[in-house]
């Protein structure tokens, strides 16, 4: 079979990224610019600034990516782009660029869901075999799915309120750490002990998650201690929060292993960069003699290579989008 080269575009949040991916698994080139430093000044992503910065960056990122790949747009077999979910203005920059390139160069257009992209990031270094359990843990989503085959998803559970990454970011903010909070809380937690009392989420009968109670408990604790004039032991608070937040994921995946008999777990999304999550899940997988797949750090956080990987099964099935493709700020996988 001929090799397939897909140019993939990702601009759903605060990274502008393009990649050339061969056969859905080999990264020929990857270019990423992040707006993180700009948004850090505001304590979170400012949508208007994000879309403007994507517009400014996109041409340069395209040139950089093609130069790294030593390829031309004519060499591509398809153009893939994240169309959902994400910030509408940001998504539009990627989608409009993809449509223009596809039209100009007569290439098929492939619309990719960002979360499915995070799952397929695992194909960049490993070969996903089915059936598998997929845990999506990002700034906007916390979901546990069964994947029976390419693009065949069944949802076991999801968050009823906040996503786990969102909880990390909010907790970071109340203890005075800059955006994005996840990596900063993780660093702090390494130096602390589980000494505070925080309530565990109670979603025991289901596979669903809940993080708003835990987040509010941290906010209240900081507020009360500050009012009493007491210092917060930030390291210990970060550690206590992280233990509970990750333990909740472990308990639900444990239950899914037990009930489904599936022997494979894929973890996807920004929070999968967390070392504590990795080590706890790897212990769990040992217990069930299951395989654990987590992409390397570069492919855990937002990047276009994962979009190229997720576009490949659609390319093989000729699932192309019309040149009228529109963005969607929230698109369910299932
Ligand atoms: O997938 P992602 O890059 O963007 C979304 O699609 O949301 O995920 C970003 C989220 C943020 O909430 C960030 O704080 C969190 O992932 N995150 C982490 C870590 N690295 C990133 N959370 C915990 N520990 C980390 N090391
Ligand atoms: Zn993401």
mmCIF file of C-alpha atoms and ligand atoms in Angstrom:
data_model
loop_
_atom_site.group_PDB
_atom_site.id
_atom_site.type_symbol
_atom_site.label_atom_id
_atom_site.label_comp_id
_atom_site.label_asym_id
_atom_site.label_seq_id
_atom_site.Cartn_x
_atom_site.Cartn_y
_atom_site.Cartn_z
ATOM 1 C CA UNK A 1 0.000 0.000 0.000
ATOM 2 C CA UNK A 2 1.132 3.551 -0.733
ATOM 3 C CA UNK A 3 2.227 5.705 2.171
ATOM 4 C CA UNK A 4 -0.245 8.340 3.315
ATOM 5 C CA UNK A 5 0.865 11.785 4.432
ATOM 6 C CA UNK A 6 -1.599 13.917 6.360
ATOM 7 C CA UNK A 7 -1.073 17.567 7.232
ATOM 8 C CA UNK A 8 -2.832 18.076 10.574
ATOM 9 C CA UNK A 9 -3.841 21.341 12.239
ATOM 10 C CA UNK A 10 -4.682 21.911 15.926
ATOM 11 C CA UNK A 11 -5.801 25.260 17.365
ATOM 12 C CA UNK A 12 -8.589 24.431 19.828
ATOM 13 C CA UNK A 13 -7.161 26.179 22.876
ATOM 14 C CA UNK A 14 -3.855 27.978 23.402
ATOM 15 C CA UNK A 15 -1.465 25.979 21.212
ATOM 16 C CA UNK A 16 -1.127 26.563 17.458
ATOM 17 C CA UNK A 17 0.239 23.360 16.011
ATOM 18 C CA UNK A 18 0.737 21.609 12.678
ATOM 19 C CA UNK A 19 2.182 18.215 11.880
ATOM 20 C CA UNK A 20 2.898 15.926 8.986
ATOM 21 C CA UNK A 21 2.005 12.375 9.996
ATOM 22 C CA UNK A 22 2.756 9.319 7.862
ATOM 23 C CA UNK A 23 0.301 6.382 7.924
ATOM 24 C CA UNK A 24 -1.285 7.612 11.170
ATOM 25 C CA UNK A 25 1.691 6.599 13.274
ATOM 26 C CA UNK A 26 4.936 8.247 12.208
ATOM 27 C CA UNK A 27 5.554 11.907 12.985
ATOM 28 C CA UNK A 28 7.489 13.353 10.046
ATOM 29 C CA UNK A 29 7.361 16.895 11.441
ATOM 30 C CA UNK A 30 5.689 18.672 14.342
ATOM 31 C CA UNK A 31 5.540 22.382 14.974
ATOM 32 C CA UNK A 32 3.932 23.874 18.103
ATOM 33 C CA UNK A 33 3.769 27.422 19.430
ATOM 34 C CA UNK A 34 2.166 28.007 22.784
ATOM 35 C CA UNK A 35 0.478 31.134 24.109
ATOM 36 C CA UNK A 36 0.841 29.938 27.688
ATOM 37 C CA UNK A 37 3.012 32.828 28.881
ATOM 38 C CA UNK A 38 0.523 35.398 27.620
ATOM 39 C CA UNK A 39 -2.488 33.722 29.242
ATOM 40 C CA UNK A 40 -0.561 33.118 32.477
ATOM 41 C CA UNK A 41 -0.686 36.891 33.064
ATOM 42 C CA UNK A 42 -4.495 36.638 33.238
ATOM 43 C CA UNK A 43 -4.619 33.404 35.261
ATOM 44 C CA UNK A 44 -6.276 31.447 32.427
ATOM 45 C CA UNK A 45 -6.943 31.390 28.701
ATOM 46 C CA UNK A 46 -8.553 34.595 27.376
ATOM 47 C CA UNK A 47 -10.543 33.490 24.290
ATOM 48 C CA UNK A 48 -10.250 36.765 22.321
ATOM 49 C CA UNK A 49 -6.487 36.886 22.787
ATOM 50 C CA UNK A 50 -6.200 33.186 21.926
ATOM 51 C CA UNK A 51 -7.918 33.483 18.543
ATOM 52 C CA UNK A 52 -5.926 36.591 17.623
ATOM 53 C CA UNK A 53 -2.654 34.881 18.473
ATOM 54 C CA UNK A 54 -3.627 31.793 16.449
ATOM 55 C CA UNK A 55 -4.243 34.055 13.451
ATOM 56 C CA UNK A 56 -0.832 35.632 13.885
ATOM 57 C CA UNK A 57 0.951 32.303 14.308
ATOM 58 C CA UNK A 58 -0.706 30.010 11.797
ATOM 59 C CA UNK A 59 1.237 30.943 8.633
ATOM 60 C CA UNK A 60 4.560 30.733 10.413
ATOM 61 C CA UNK A 61 3.653 27.365 11.971
ATOM 62 C CA UNK A 62 2.696 26.008 8.520
ATOM 63 C CA UNK A 63 5.985 27.158 6.984
ATOM 64 C CA UNK A 64 7.973 25.789 9.919
ATOM 65 C CA UNK A 65 6.219 22.414 9.780
ATOM 66 C CA UNK A 66 6.690 21.956 6.013
ATOM 67 C CA UNK A 67 10.314 23.002 6.275
ATOM 68 C CA UNK A 68 10.946 20.478 9.059
ATOM 69 C CA UNK A 69 9.222 17.791 6.979
ATOM 70 C CA UNK A 70 11.090 18.844 3.824
ATOM 71 C CA UNK A 71 7.775 18.463 2.036
ATOM 72 C CA UNK A 72 5.306 20.605 0.110
ATOM 73 C CA UNK A 73 1.530 20.915 0.393
ATOM 74 C CA UNK A 74 1.315 19.126 -2.973
ATOM 75 C CA UNK A 75 2.859 16.059 -1.293
ATOM 76 C CA UNK A 76 -0.005 15.714 1.215
ATOM 77 C CA UNK A 77 -2.813 13.188 0.789
ATOM 78 C CA UNK A 78 -5.238 15.024 3.050
ATOM 79 C CA UNK A 79 -5.635 17.995 5.387
ATOM 80 C CA UNK A 80 -6.928 17.180 8.884
ATOM 81 C CA UNK A 81 -8.125 19.668 11.469
ATOM 82 C CA UNK A 82 -9.578 19.802 14.983
ATOM 83 C CA UNK A 83 -13.162 21.050 14.587
ATOM 84 C CA UNK A 84 -14.388 20.379 18.159
ATOM 85 C CA UNK A 85 -14.461 20.756 21.121
ATOM 86 C CA UNK A 86 -12.663 23.913 22.177
ATOM 87 C CA UNK A 87 -12.860 27.697 22.071
ATOM 88 C CA UNK A 88 -14.979 28.681 19.064
ATOM 89 C CA UNK A 89 -12.752 31.532 17.854
ATOM 90 C CA UNK A 90 -9.615 29.431 18.229
ATOM 91 C CA UNK A 91 -11.103 26.426 16.436
ATOM 92 C CA UNK A 92 -12.224 28.692 13.597
ATOM 93 C CA UNK A 93 -8.668 29.796 12.829
ATOM 94 C CA UNK A 94 -7.600 26.176 12.302
ATOM 95 C CA UNK A 95 -10.739 25.112 10.446
ATOM 96 C CA UNK A 96 -10.732 28.090 8.067
ATOM 97 C CA UNK A 97 -7.031 27.565 7.314
ATOM 98 C CA UNK A 98 -7.613 23.853 6.671
ATOM 99 C CA UNK A 99 -10.513 24.601 4.327
ATOM 100 C CA UNK A 100 -8.454 27.107 2.336
ATOM 101 C CA UNK A 101 -5.511 24.704 1.996
ATOM 102 C CA UNK A 102 -7.765 21.778 1.074
ATOM 103 C CA UNK A 103 -9.546 23.858 -1.566
ATOM 104 C CA UNK A 104 -6.400 25.398 -3.026
ATOM 105 C CA UNK A 105 -4.510 22.125 -3.266
ATOM 106 C CA UNK A 106 -7.502 19.872 -4.056
ATOM 107 C CA UNK A 107 -7.056 17.701 -0.974
ATOM 108 C CA UNK A 108 -9.710 15.876 1.035
ATOM 109 C CA UNK A 109 -10.575 17.498 4.370
ATOM 110 C CA UNK A 110 -10.811 15.411 7.553
ATOM 111 C CA UNK A 111 -12.559 16.752 10.668
ATOM 112 C CA UNK A 112 -11.144 15.422 13.930
ATOM 113 C CA UNK A 113 -12.545 15.585 17.456
ATOM 114 C CA UNK A 114 -9.835 16.884 19.801
ATOM 115 C CA UNK A 115 -10.507 14.258 22.495
ATOM 116 C CA UNK A 116 -10.328 11.428 19.990
ATOM 117 C CA UNK A 117 -7.045 13.024 18.943
ATOM 118 C CA UNK A 118 -5.758 12.693 22.517
ATOM 119 C CA UNK A 119 -6.624 8.967 22.470
ATOM 120 C CA UNK A 120 -4.973 8.381 19.080
ATOM 121 C CA UNK A 121 -1.791 10.101 20.318
ATOM 122 C CA UNK A 122 -1.062 6.623 21.658
ATOM 123 C CA UNK A 123 -0.700 5.316 18.104
ATOM 124 C CA UNK A 124 2.279 7.611 17.531
ATOM 125 C CA UNK A 125 4.488 5.360 19.652
ATOM 126 C CA UNK A 126 2.481 2.175 20.161
ATOM 127 C CA UNK A 127 -0.115 0.306 18.231
ATOM 128 C CA UNK A 128 -3.487 0.458 19.971
ATOM 129 C CA UNK A 129 -5.137 -2.948 20.009
ATOM 130 C CA UNK A 130 -8.803 -3.430 20.833
ATOM 131 C CA UNK A 131 -10.802 -3.717 23.005
ATOM 132 C CA UNK A 132 -9.333 -1.143 25.366
ATOM 133 C CA UNK A 133 -10.328 1.175 28.182
ATOM 134 C CA UNK A 134 -9.677 4.848 27.424
ATOM 135 C CA UNK A 135 -9.405 7.405 30.205
ATOM 136 C CA UNK A 136 -9.542 11.014 29.007
ATOM 137 C CA UNK A 137 -8.242 13.492 31.548
ATOM 138 C CA UNK A 138 -7.869 17.056 30.321
ATOM 139 C CA UNK A 139 -8.685 20.637 31.218
ATOM 140 C CA UNK A 140 -12.226 20.266 29.905
ATOM 141 C CA UNK A 141 -12.999 16.545 30.097
ATOM 142 C CA UNK A 142 -12.885 13.541 32.383
ATOM 143 C CA UNK A 143 -14.310 10.460 30.701
ATOM 144 C CA UNK A 144 -13.911 6.718 30.878
ATOM 145 C CA UNK A 145 -14.703 4.879 27.647
ATOM 146 C CA UNK A 146 -14.566 1.415 26.183
ATOM 147 C CA UNK A 147 -13.163 1.351 22.669
ATOM 148 C CA UNK A 148 -14.183 -1.780 20.761
ATOM 149 C CA UNK A 149 -12.444 -0.818 17.540
ATOM 150 C CA UNK A 150 -11.304 2.240 15.587
ATOM 151 C CA UNK A 151 -13.868 4.982 16.290
ATOM 152 C CA UNK A 152 -16.182 2.579 18.161
ATOM 153 C CA UNK A 153 -16.727 4.115 21.584
ATOM 154 C CA UNK A 154 -18.986 3.277 24.519
ATOM 155 C CA UNK A 155 -19.027 5.686 27.431
ATOM 156 C CA UNK A 156 -18.811 4.155 30.909
ATOM 157 C CA UNK A 157 -18.718 7.421 32.823
ATOM 158 C CA UNK A 158 -17.865 11.102 32.787
ATOM 159 C CA UNK A 159 -17.585 14.013 35.168
ATOM 160 C CA UNK A 160 -20.832 15.360 36.534
ATOM 161 C CA UNK A 161 -19.297 18.789 37.110
ATOM 162 C CA UNK A 162 -15.654 19.941 36.820
ATOM 163 C CA UNK A 163 -12.970 18.179 34.803
ATOM 164 C CA UNK A 164 -9.949 16.974 36.753
ATOM 165 C CA UNK A 165 -7.569 19.382 34.928
ATOM 166 C CA UNK A 166 -9.922 22.246 35.717
ATOM 167 C CA UNK A 167 -9.824 21.278 39.422
ATOM 168 C CA UNK A 168 -5.998 21.227 39.313
ATOM 169 C CA UNK A 169 -6.002 24.692 37.699
ATOM 170 C CA UNK A 170 -8.452 26.170 40.245
ATOM 171 C CA UNK A 171 -6.634 24.688 43.236
ATOM 172 C CA UNK A 172 -3.378 26.092 41.851
ATOM 173 C CA UNK A 173 -4.958 29.501 41.585
ATOM 174 C CA UNK A 174 -6.184 29.567 45.217
ATOM 175 C CA UNK A 175 -2.745 28.638 46.506
ATOM 176 C CA UNK A 176 -1.202 31.345 44.302
ATOM 177 C CA UNK A 177 0.445 29.246 41.579
ATOM 178 C CA UNK A 178 0.465 30.431 37.951
ATOM 179 C CA UNK A 179 -1.539 28.962 35.047
ATOM 180 C CA UNK A 180 -1.499 26.159 33.973
ATOM 181 C CA UNK A 181 -1.874 24.810 37.464
ATOM 182 C CA UNK A 182 -1.582 21.071 36.869
ATOM 183 C CA UNK A 183 2.198 20.763 36.493
ATOM 184 C CA UNK A 184 2.764 23.281 39.319
ATOM 185 C CA UNK A 185 0.507 21.420 41.763
ATOM 186 C CA UNK A 186 2.261 18.189 40.832
ATOM 187 C CA UNK A 187 5.700 19.711 41.593
ATOM 188 C CA UNK A 188 4.489 21.064 44.936
ATOM 189 C CA UNK A 189 2.790 17.793 45.873
ATOM 190 C CA UNK A 190 6.096 15.939 45.516
ATOM 191 C CA UNK A 191 7.428 17.905 48.489
ATOM 192 C CA UNK A 192 4.342 17.469 50.690
ATOM 193 C CA UNK A 193 2.460 14.878 52.762
ATOM 194 C CA UNK A 194 -1.192 13.900 52.928
ATOM 195 C CA UNK A 195 -1.965 15.718 56.186
ATOM 196 C CA UNK A 196 -5.089 17.764 55.452
ATOM 197 C CA UNK A 197 -8.602 16.425 55.571
ATOM 198 C CA UNK A 198 -10.508 16.829 52.308
ATOM 199 C CA UNK A 199 -13.703 14.978 51.380
ATOM 200 C CA UNK A 200 -13.572 12.174 48.814
ATOM 201 C CA UNK A 201 -16.005 12.397 45.904
ATOM 202 C CA UNK A 202 -19.012 10.127 46.371
ATOM 203 C CA UNK A 203 -20.016 8.664 43.019
ATOM 204 C CA UNK A 204 -19.628 5.062 44.087
ATOM 205 C CA UNK A 205 -22.393 3.267 42.208
ATOM 206 C CA UNK A 206 -21.422 4.581 38.808
ATOM 207 C CA UNK A 207 -18.376 5.203 36.643
ATOM 208 C CA UNK A 208 -19.012 8.940 36.868
ATOM 209 C CA UNK A 209 -16.654 11.454 38.411
ATOM 210 C CA UNK A 210 -17.122 14.617 40.444
ATOM 211 C CA UNK A 211 -14.452 17.193 41.199
ATOM 212 C CA UNK A 212 -16.341 20.322 42.218
ATOM 213 C CA UNK A 213 -16.815 19.210 45.864
ATOM 214 C CA UNK A 214 -13.105 18.534 46.258
ATOM 215 C CA UNK A 215 -12.228 21.841 44.591
ATOM 216 C CA UNK A 216 -14.667 23.793 46.806
ATOM 217 C CA UNK A 217 -13.310 22.072 49.915
ATOM 218 C CA UNK A 218 -9.812 23.334 49.033
ATOM 219 C CA UNK A 219 -11.119 26.860 48.409
ATOM 220 C CA UNK A 220 -13.019 26.866 51.742
ATOM 221 C CA UNK A 221 -10.060 25.477 53.640
ATOM 222 C CA UNK A 222 -7.722 28.165 52.275
ATOM 223 C CA UNK A 223 -10.323 30.848 52.997
ATOM 224 C CA UNK A 224 -10.941 29.698 56.595
ATOM 225 C CA UNK A 225 -7.288 29.252 57.469
ATOM 226 C CA UNK A 226 -6.428 32.666 56.008
ATOM 227 C CA UNK A 227 -9.226 34.311 58.019
ATOM 228 C CA UNK A 228 -7.884 32.708 61.188
ATOM 229 C CA UNK A 229 -4.458 34.073 60.325
ATOM 230 C CA UNK A 230 -2.994 30.571 59.857
ATOM 231 C CA UNK A 231 -0.432 29.758 57.186
ATOM 232 C CA UNK A 232 -1.329 27.207 54.530
ATOM 233 C CA UNK A 233 1.129 24.350 54.103
ATOM 234 C CA UNK A 234 0.839 24.515 50.330
ATOM 235 C CA UNK A 235 2.903 21.392 49.665
ATOM 236 C CA UNK A 236 0.729 19.311 51.998
ATOM 237 C CA UNK A 237 -2.480 20.742 50.573
ATOM 238 C CA UNK A 238 -1.314 20.027 47.007
ATOM 239 C CA UNK A 239 -0.382 16.468 48.006
ATOM 240 C CA UNK A 240 -3.693 15.820 49.776
ATOM 241 C CA UNK A 241 -5.655 17.187 46.810
ATOM 242 C CA UNK A 242 -3.642 15.199 44.271
ATOM 243 C CA UNK A 243 -3.926 11.942 46.245
ATOM 244 C CA UNK A 244 -7.712 12.220 46.351
ATOM 245 C CA UNK A 245 -8.125 13.451 42.768
ATOM 246 C CA UNK A 246 -5.999 10.678 41.256
ATOM 247 C CA UNK A 247 -7.289 7.990 43.627
ATOM 248 C CA UNK A 248 -10.769 8.672 42.269
ATOM 249 C CA UNK A 249 -9.564 7.879 38.730
ATOM 250 C CA UNK A 250 -7.809 4.740 39.937
ATOM 251 C CA UNK A 251 -10.932 3.460 41.718
ATOM 252 C CA UNK A 252 -13.104 3.858 38.633
ATOM 253 C CA UNK A 253 -10.602 2.257 36.282
ATOM 254 C CA UNK A 254 -10.140 -0.578 38.790
ATOM 255 C CA UNK A 255 -13.876 -1.191 38.696
ATOM 256 C CA UNK A 256 -13.883 -1.100 34.884
ATOM 257 C CA UNK A 257 -11.055 -3.660 34.686
ATOM 258 C CA UNK A 258 -12.958 -5.893 37.105
ATOM 259 C CA UNK A 259 -16.308 -5.621 35.308
ATOM 260 C CA UNK A 260 -15.237 -5.675 31.666
ATOM 261 C CA UNK A 261 -12.289 -8.067 31.751
ATOM 262 C CA UNK A 262 -10.485 -5.759 29.297
ATOM 263 C CA UNK A 263 -6.699 -5.986 29.548
ATOM 264 C CA UNK A 264 -5.585 -2.680 28.093
ATOM 265 C CA UNK A 265 -5.722 0.927 29.302
ATOM 266 C CA UNK A 266 -5.004 4.042 27.281
ATOM 267 C CA UNK A 267 -4.681 7.367 29.086
ATOM 268 C CA UNK A 268 -5.159 10.566 27.114
ATOM 269 C CA UNK A 269 -5.226 14.332 27.628
ATOM 270 C CA UNK A 270 -3.109 16.936 29.384
ATOM 271 C CA UNK A 271 -3.372 15.434 32.877
ATOM 272 C CA UNK A 272 -1.806 12.187 31.593
ATOM 273 C CA UNK A 273 1.494 14.098 31.831
ATOM 274 C CA UNK A 274 1.165 13.649 35.630
ATOM 275 C CA UNK A 275 3.818 11.272 37.014
ATOM 276 C CA UNK A 276 1.796 10.287 40.074
ATOM 277 C CA UNK A 277 -1.148 9.317 37.843
ATOM 278 C CA UNK A 278 1.228 7.267 35.697
ATOM 279 C CA UNK A 279 2.735 5.393 38.628
ATOM 280 C CA UNK A 280 -0.636 4.658 40.280
ATOM 281 C CA UNK A 281 -2.145 3.445 36.997
ATOM 282 C CA UNK A 282 0.886 1.334 36.267
ATOM 283 C CA UNK A 283 0.454 -0.409 39.665
ATOM 284 C CA UNK A 284 -3.207 -0.972 38.854
ATOM 285 C CA UNK A 285 -2.379 -2.442 35.451
ATOM 286 C CA UNK A 286 0.091 -4.815 37.065
ATOM 287 C CA UNK A 287 -2.671 -5.997 39.396
ATOM 288 C CA UNK A 288 -4.855 -6.920 36.406
ATOM 289 C CA UNK A 289 -1.964 -8.009 34.187
ATOM 290 C CA UNK A 290 -3.054 -5.313 31.761
ATOM 291 C CA UNK A 291 -1.114 -3.203 29.278
ATOM 292 C CA UNK A 292 -0.821 0.531 29.972
ATOM 293 C CA UNK A 293 -0.361 3.045 27.161
ATOM 294 C CA UNK A 294 0.407 6.696 27.842
ATOM 295 C CA UNK A 295 1.950 8.927 25.195
ATOM 296 C CA UNK A 296 5.212 10.674 25.941
ATOM 297 C CA UNK A 297 4.871 14.171 27.423
ATOM 298 C CA UNK A 298 5.099 15.988 24.060
ATOM 299 C CA UNK A 299 2.105 14.022 22.735
ATOM 300 C CA UNK A 300 0.095 14.201 26.012
ATOM 301 C CA UNK A 301 -0.509 17.919 25.810
ATOM 302 C CA UNK A 302 -2.158 19.632 22.849
ATOM 303 C CA UNK A 303 -0.378 18.981 19.545
ATOM 304 C CA UNK A 304 -1.275 18.401 15.893
ATOM 305 C CA UNK A 305 0.476 15.030 15.536
ATOM 306 C CA UNK A 306 -2.326 13.371 17.512
ATOM 307 C CA UNK A 307 -4.851 14.936 15.105
ATOM 308 C CA UNK A 308 -2.964 13.389 12.175
ATOM 309 C CA UNK A 309 -3.036 10.019 13.953
ATOM 310 C CA UNK A 310 -6.789 10.242 14.579
ATOM 311 C CA UNK A 311 -7.441 11.347 10.998
ATOM 312 C CA UNK A 312 -5.843 8.241 9.473
ATOM 313 C CA UNK A 313 -8.668 5.712 10.127
ATOM 314 C CA UNK A 314 -11.068 8.286 8.653
ATOM 315 C CA UNK A 315 -8.795 8.661 5.613
ATOM 316 C CA UNK A 316 -8.814 4.894 5.071
ATOM 317 C CA UNK A 317 -12.614 4.866 5.233
ATOM 318 C CA UNK A 318 -12.814 7.992 3.035
ATOM 319 C CA UNK A 319 -14.779 9.815 5.743
ATOM 320 C CA UNK A 320 -14.150 13.271 4.373
ATOM 321 C CA UNK A 321 -15.832 16.536 5.319
ATOM 322 C CA UNK A 322 -17.295 19.092 2.974
ATOM 323 C CA UNK A 323 -15.481 22.365 2.458
ATOM 324 C CA UNK A 324 -18.333 23.944 4.453
ATOM 325 C CA UNK A 325 -17.118 22.316 7.666
ATOM 326 C CA UNK A 326 -18.075 24.311 10.761
ATOM 327 C CA UNK A 327 -16.588 24.314 14.229
ATOM 328 C CA UNK A 328 -18.423 23.074 17.272
ATOM 329 C CA UNK A 329 -17.531 24.187 20.777
ATOM 330 C CA UNK A 330 -18.758 20.960 22.312
ATOM 331 C CA UNK A 331 -18.916 17.722 20.416
ATOM 332 C CA UNK A 332 -19.491 14.433 22.160
ATOM 333 C CA UNK A 333 -17.423 11.430 21.226
ATOM 334 C CA UNK A 334 -20.310 9.081 21.832
HETATM 335 O O1 LIG B 1 -5.353 18.305 27.058
HETATM 336 P P1 LIG B 1 -4.864 19.628 27.501
HETATM 337 O O2 LIG B 1 -3.485 20.061 27.066
HETATM 338 O O3 LIG B 1 -5.858 20.752 27.067
HETATM 339 C C1 LIG B 1 -7.228 20.465 27.069
HETATM 340 O O4 LIG B 1 -7.694 19.917 26.051
HETATM 341 O O5 LIG B 1 -7.860 20.735 28.119
HETATM 342 O O6 LIG B 1 -4.968 19.628 29.084
HETATM 343 C C2 LIG B 1 -4.663 20.754 29.847
HETATM 344 C C3 LIG B 1 -4.902 20.410 31.296
HETATM 345 C C4 LIG B 1 -4.763 21.621 32.211
HETATM 346 O O7 LIG B 1 -5.854 21.636 33.096
HETATM 347 C C5 LIG B 1 -3.457 21.342 32.937
HETATM 348 O O8 LIG B 1 -3.405 21.922 34.230
HETATM 349 C C6 LIG B 1 -3.458 19.826 32.999
HETATM 350 O O9 LIG B 1 -3.935 19.430 31.739
HETATM 351 N N1 LIG B 1 -2.125 19.267 33.216
HETATM 352 C C7 LIG B 1 -1.765 18.589 34.329
HETATM 353 C C8 LIG B 1 -0.394 18.277 34.185
HETATM 354 N N2 LIG B 1 0.040 18.776 32.990
HETATM 355 C C9 LIG B 1 -1.035 19.380 32.410
HETATM 356 N N3 LIG B 1 -2.471 18.228 35.404
HETATM 357 C C10 LIG B 1 -1.838 17.553 36.367
HETATM 358 N N4 LIG B 1 -0.528 17.219 36.326
HETATM 359 C C11 LIG B 1 0.230 17.563 35.259
HETATM 360 N N5 LIG B 1 1.526 17.251 35.210
HETATM 361 ZN ZN1 LIG B 2 -6.310 18.779 24.853
#
